[in-house]
CSV table of C-alpha atoms in Angstrom, one decimal:
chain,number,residue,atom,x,y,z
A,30,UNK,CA,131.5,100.7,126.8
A,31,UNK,CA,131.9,104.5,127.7
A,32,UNK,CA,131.8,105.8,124.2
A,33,UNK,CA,128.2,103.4,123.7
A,34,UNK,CA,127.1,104.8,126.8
A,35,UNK,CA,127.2,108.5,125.5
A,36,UNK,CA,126.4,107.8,122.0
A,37,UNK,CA,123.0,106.1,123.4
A,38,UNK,CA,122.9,109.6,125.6
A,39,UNK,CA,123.3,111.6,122.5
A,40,UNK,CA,120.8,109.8,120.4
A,41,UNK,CA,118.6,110.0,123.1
A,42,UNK,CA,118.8,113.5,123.5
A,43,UNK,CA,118.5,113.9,120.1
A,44,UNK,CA,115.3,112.0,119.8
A,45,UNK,CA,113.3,113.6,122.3
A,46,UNK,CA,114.2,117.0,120.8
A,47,UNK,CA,112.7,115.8,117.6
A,48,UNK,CA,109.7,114.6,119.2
A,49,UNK,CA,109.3,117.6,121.2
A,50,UNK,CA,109.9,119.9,117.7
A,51,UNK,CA,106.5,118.2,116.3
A,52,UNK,CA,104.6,117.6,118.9
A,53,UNK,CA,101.2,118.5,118.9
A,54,UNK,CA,99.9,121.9,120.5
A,55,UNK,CA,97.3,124.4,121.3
A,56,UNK,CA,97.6,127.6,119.6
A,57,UNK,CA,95.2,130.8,120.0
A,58,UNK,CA,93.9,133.4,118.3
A,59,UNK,CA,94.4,136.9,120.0
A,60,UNK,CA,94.9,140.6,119.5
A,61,UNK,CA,91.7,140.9,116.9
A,62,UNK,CA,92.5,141.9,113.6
A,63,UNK,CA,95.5,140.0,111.4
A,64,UNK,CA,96.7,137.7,109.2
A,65,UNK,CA,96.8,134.2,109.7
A,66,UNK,CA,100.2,134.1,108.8
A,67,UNK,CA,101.3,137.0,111.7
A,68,UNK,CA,102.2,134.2,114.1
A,69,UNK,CA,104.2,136.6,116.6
A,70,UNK,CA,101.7,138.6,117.2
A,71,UNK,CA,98.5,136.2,116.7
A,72,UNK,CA,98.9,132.7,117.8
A,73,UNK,CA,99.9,132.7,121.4
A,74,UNK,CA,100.6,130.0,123.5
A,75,UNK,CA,97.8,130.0,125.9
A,76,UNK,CA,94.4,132.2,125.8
A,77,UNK,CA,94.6,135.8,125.3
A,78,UNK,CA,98.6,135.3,126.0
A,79,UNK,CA,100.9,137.3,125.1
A,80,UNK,CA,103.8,134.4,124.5
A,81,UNK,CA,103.6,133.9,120.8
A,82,UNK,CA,104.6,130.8,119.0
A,83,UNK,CA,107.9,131.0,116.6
A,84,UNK,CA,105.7,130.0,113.4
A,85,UNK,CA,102.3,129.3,112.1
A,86,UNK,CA,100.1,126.8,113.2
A,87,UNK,CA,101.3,123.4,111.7
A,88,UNK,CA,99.2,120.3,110.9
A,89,UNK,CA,100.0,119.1,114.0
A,90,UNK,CA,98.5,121.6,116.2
A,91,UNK,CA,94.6,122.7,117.4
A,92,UNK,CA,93.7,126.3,116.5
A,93,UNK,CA,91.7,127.7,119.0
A,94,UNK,CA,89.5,131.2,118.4
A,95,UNK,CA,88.0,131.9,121.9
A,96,UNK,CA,86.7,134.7,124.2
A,97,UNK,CA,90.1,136.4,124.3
A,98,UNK,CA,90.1,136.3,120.7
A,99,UNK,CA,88.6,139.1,119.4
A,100,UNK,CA,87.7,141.6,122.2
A,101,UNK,CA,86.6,144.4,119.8
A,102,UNK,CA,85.5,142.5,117.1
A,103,UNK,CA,88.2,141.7,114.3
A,104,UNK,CA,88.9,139.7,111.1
A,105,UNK,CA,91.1,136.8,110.9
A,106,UNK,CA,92.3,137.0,107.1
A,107,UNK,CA,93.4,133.9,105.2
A,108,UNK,CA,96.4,135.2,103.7
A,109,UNK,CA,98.1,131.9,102.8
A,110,UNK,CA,96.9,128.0,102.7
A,111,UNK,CA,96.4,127.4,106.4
A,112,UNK,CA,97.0,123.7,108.2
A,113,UNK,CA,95.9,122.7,111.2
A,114,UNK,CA,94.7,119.5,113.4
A,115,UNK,CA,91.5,121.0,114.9
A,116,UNK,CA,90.1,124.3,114.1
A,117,UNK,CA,87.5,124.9,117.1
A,118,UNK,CA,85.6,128.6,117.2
A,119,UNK,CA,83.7,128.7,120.9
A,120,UNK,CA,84.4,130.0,124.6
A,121,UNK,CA,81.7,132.2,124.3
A,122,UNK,CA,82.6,135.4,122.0
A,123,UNK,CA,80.8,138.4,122.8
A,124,UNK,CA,81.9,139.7,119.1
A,125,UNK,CA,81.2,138.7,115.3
A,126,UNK,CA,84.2,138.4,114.2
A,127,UNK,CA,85.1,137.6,110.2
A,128,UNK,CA,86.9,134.8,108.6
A,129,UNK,CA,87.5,135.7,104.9
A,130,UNK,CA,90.4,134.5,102.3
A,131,UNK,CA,89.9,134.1,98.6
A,132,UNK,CA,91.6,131.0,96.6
A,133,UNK,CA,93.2,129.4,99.5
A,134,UNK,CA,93.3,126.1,101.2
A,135,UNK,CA,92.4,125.4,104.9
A,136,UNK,CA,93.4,121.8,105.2
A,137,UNK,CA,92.1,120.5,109.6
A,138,UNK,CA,93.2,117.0,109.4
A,139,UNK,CA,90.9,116.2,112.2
A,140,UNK,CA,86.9,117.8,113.4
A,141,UNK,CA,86.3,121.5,112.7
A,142,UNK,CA,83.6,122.9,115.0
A,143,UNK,CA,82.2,126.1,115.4
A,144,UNK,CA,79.2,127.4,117.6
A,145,UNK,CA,79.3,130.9,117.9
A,146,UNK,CA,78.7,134.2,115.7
A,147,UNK,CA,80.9,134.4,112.9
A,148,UNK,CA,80.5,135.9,109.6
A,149,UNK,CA,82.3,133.2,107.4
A,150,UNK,CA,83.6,134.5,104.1
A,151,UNK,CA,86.0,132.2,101.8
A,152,UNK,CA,85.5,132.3,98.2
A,153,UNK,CA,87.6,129.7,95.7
A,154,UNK,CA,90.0,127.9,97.3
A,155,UNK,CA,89.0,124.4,99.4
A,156,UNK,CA,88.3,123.6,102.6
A,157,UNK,CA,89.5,120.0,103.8
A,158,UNK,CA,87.8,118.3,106.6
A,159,UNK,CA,89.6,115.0,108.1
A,160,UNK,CA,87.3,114.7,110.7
A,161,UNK,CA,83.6,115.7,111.2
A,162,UNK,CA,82.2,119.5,110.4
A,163,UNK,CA,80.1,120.7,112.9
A,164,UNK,CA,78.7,124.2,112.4
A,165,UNK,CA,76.0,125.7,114.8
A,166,UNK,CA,76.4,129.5,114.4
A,167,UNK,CA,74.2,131.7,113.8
A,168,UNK,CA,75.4,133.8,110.4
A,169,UNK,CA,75.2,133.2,106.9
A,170,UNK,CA,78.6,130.9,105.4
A,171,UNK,CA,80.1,131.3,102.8
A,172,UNK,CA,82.9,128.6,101.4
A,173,UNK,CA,84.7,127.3,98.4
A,174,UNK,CA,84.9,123.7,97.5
A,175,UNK,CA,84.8,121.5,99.9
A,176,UNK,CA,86.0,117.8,100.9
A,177,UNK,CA,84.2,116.2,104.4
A,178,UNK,CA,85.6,112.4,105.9
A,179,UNK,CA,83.4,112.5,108.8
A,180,UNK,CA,80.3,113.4,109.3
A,181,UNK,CA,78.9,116.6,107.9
A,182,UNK,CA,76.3,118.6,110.8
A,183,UNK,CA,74.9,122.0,110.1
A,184,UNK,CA,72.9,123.0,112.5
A,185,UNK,CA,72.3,126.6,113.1
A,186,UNK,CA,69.7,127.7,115.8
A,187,UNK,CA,68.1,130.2,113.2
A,188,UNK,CA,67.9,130.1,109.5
A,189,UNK,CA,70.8,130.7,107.5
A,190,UNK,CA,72.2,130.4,103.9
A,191,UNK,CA,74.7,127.7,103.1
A,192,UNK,CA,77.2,129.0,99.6
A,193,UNK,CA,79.5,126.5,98.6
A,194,UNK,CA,81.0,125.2,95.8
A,195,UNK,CA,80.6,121.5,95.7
A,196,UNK,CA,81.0,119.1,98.6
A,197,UNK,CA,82.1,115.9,98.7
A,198,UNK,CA,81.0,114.1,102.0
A,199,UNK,CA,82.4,110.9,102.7
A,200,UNK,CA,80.0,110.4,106.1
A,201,UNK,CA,76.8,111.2,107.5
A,202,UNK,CA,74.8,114.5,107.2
A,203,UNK,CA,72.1,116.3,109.3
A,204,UNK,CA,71.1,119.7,108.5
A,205,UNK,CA,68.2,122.4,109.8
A,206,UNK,CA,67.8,125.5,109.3
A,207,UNK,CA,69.9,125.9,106.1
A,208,UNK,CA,69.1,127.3,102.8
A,209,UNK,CA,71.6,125.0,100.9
A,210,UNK,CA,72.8,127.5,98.0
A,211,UNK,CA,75.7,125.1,96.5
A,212,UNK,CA,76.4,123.9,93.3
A,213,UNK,CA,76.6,119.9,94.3
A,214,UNK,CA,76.5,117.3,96.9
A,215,UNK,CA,78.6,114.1,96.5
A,216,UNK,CA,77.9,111.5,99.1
A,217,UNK,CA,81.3,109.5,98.5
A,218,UNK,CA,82.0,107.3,101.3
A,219,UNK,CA,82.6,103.9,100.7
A,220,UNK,CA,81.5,102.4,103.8
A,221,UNK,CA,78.0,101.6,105.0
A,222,UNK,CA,75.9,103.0,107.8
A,223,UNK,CA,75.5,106.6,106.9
A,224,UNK,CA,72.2,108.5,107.5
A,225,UNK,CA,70.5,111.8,105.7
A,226,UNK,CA,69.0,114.0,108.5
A,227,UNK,CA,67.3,116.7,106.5
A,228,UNK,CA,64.3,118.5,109.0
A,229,UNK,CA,62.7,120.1,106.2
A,230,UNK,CA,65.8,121.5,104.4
A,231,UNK,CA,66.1,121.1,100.5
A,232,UNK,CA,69.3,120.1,98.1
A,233,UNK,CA,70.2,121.6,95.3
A,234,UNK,CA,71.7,118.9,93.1
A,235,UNK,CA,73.3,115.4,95.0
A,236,UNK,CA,75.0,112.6,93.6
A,237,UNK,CA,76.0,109.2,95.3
A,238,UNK,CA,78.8,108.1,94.0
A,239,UNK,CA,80.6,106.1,96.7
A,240,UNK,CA,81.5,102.5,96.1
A,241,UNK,CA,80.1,100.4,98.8
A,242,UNK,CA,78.8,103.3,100.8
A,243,UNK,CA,75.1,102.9,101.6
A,244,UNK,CA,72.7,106.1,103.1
A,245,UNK,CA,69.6,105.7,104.9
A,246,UNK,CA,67.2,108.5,105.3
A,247,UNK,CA,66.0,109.4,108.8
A,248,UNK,CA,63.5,111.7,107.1
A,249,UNK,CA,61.8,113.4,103.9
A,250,UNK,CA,64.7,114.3,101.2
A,251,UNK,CA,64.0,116.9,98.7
A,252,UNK,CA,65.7,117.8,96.2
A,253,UNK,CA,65.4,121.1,94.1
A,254,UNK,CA,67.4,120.3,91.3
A,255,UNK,CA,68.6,116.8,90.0
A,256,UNK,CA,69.5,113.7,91.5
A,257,UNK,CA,72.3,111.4,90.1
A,258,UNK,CA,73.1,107.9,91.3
A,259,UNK,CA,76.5,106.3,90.0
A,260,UNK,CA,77.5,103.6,93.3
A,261,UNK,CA,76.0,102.6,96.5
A,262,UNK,CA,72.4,102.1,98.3
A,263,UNK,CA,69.8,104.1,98.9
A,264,UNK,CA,67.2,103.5,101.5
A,265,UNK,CA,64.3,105.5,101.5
A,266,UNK,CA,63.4,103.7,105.0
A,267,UNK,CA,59.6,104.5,105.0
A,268,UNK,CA,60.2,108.4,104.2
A,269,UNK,CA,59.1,110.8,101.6
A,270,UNK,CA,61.6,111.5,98.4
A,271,UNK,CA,61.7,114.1,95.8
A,272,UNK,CA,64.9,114.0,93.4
A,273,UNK,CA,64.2,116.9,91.7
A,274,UNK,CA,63.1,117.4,88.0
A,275,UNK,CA,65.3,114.6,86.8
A,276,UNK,CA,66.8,111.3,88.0
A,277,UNK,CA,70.0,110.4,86.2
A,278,UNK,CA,71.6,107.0,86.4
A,279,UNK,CA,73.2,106.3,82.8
A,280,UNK,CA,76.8,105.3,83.8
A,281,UNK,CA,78.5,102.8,81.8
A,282,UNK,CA,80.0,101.4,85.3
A,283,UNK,CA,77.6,102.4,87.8
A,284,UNK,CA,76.7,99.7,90.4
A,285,UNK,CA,74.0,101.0,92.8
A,286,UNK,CA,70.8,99.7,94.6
A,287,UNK,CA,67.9,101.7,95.8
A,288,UNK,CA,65.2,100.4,98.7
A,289,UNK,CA,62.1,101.9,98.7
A,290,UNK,CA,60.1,99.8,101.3
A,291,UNK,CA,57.7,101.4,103.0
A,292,UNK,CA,57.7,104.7,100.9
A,293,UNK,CA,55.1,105.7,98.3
A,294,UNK,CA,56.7,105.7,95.0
């Protein structure tokens, strides 16, 4: 009975240090200038700390880039594929700072949301939302490829231009006061009940290609180049469309519907 009694001690011991080894935390930017992969003297354990953790952020754990982040300005510089749970930028900066990297991933398994100056500079590479991607900042953005499964909100208080690769958006989108300079959109969910917020801003090129998703517009869509429909609905819901100089549809396999009801086609 003694020796089960300290086994069950020892394996409970041993199970609470695993948990504790991967459980989720905070981590936050500090000390300005650096490499994301510089995690003793970057990612501290509280804001503007000076207690560093003993490895880079994990997919586990919410980045944080606050007011104690960048004092004097600073670049954060993606030196290796970065992972994280949350990646929020807020906490009222008084700087600009820079996020650049070229042909790596950033992978934030849940939302990523930034609402503060920051001139945003990634160029191949992908960036991999889990969650919804909420950008209301106030500088032009640059990104690679990227891959949405929430909703997609871009919603600077001033105009700015959007460079991207392609994007594939499994959820909802609203966007104003974006010059959308991509290649392609790719609505993808698979799910119904997504809306197209657009206040005035124009596409590039967009396809809907998700099986069983369905997108209703809450206002005009334009497009400036070409639309391309392979699965799904469409529902113009009374508003204005323009899909560009062409309208594509000739898939072997494509299964979609399109409601125009109450829009003047």
């Amino acid at each position: 009975m003694k020796l089960f009694t300290k086994s069950l001690l020892v394996l409970s011991l041993f199970l609470l240090t695993a948990v504790s080894a991967f459980a989720q935390i905070n981590l936050y930017w500090v000390g300005g200038s650096g490499n994301w992969s510089d995690h003793s003297n970057h990612w501290a354990l509280s804001s503007g700390g000076a207690v560093y953790h003993n490895q880079v952020p994990s997919p586990l754990d919410t980045v944080i880039f606050d007011a104690n982040s960048f004092p004097s300005g600073g670049t954060v510089s993606l030196n290796v594929d970065a992972f994280c749970s949350k990646m929020v930028w807020g906490g009222g900066m008084s700087t600009t700072p820079t996020f650049s990297g070229s042909g790596k991933v950033v992978e934030v398994g849940g939302d990523f949301t930034l609402d503060v100056p920051v001139n945003w500079s990634l160029s191949g590479g992908s960036f991999n939302v889990g969650g919804d991607f909420t950008y209301a900042g106030a500088n032009n953005i640059n990104m690679g490829n990227m891959n949405v499964e929430g909703d997609f909100n871009m919603t600077p208080s001033a105009s700015v231009n959007f460079s991207y690769g392609s994007l594939y958006l499994a959820g909802s989108l609203t966007t104003q006061n974006t010059n959308w300079l991509g290649s392609w959109i790719y609505f993808d969910g698979t799910t119904t009940g997504h809306t197209i917020t657009s206040n005035g801003d124009h596409f590039d090129n967009v396809m809907f290609q998700g099986q069983g998703g369905e997108w209703t517009l809450t206002d005009d869509f334009e497009v400036d180049g070409e639309t391309q429909f392979k699965w799904g609905s469409f529902v113009s819901d009374g508003n204005n469309v323009d899909f560009g100089w062409r309208l594509y549809a000739l898939f072997g396999d494509a299964d979609f519907d399109m409601d125009f009801t109450g829009t003047d086609t």
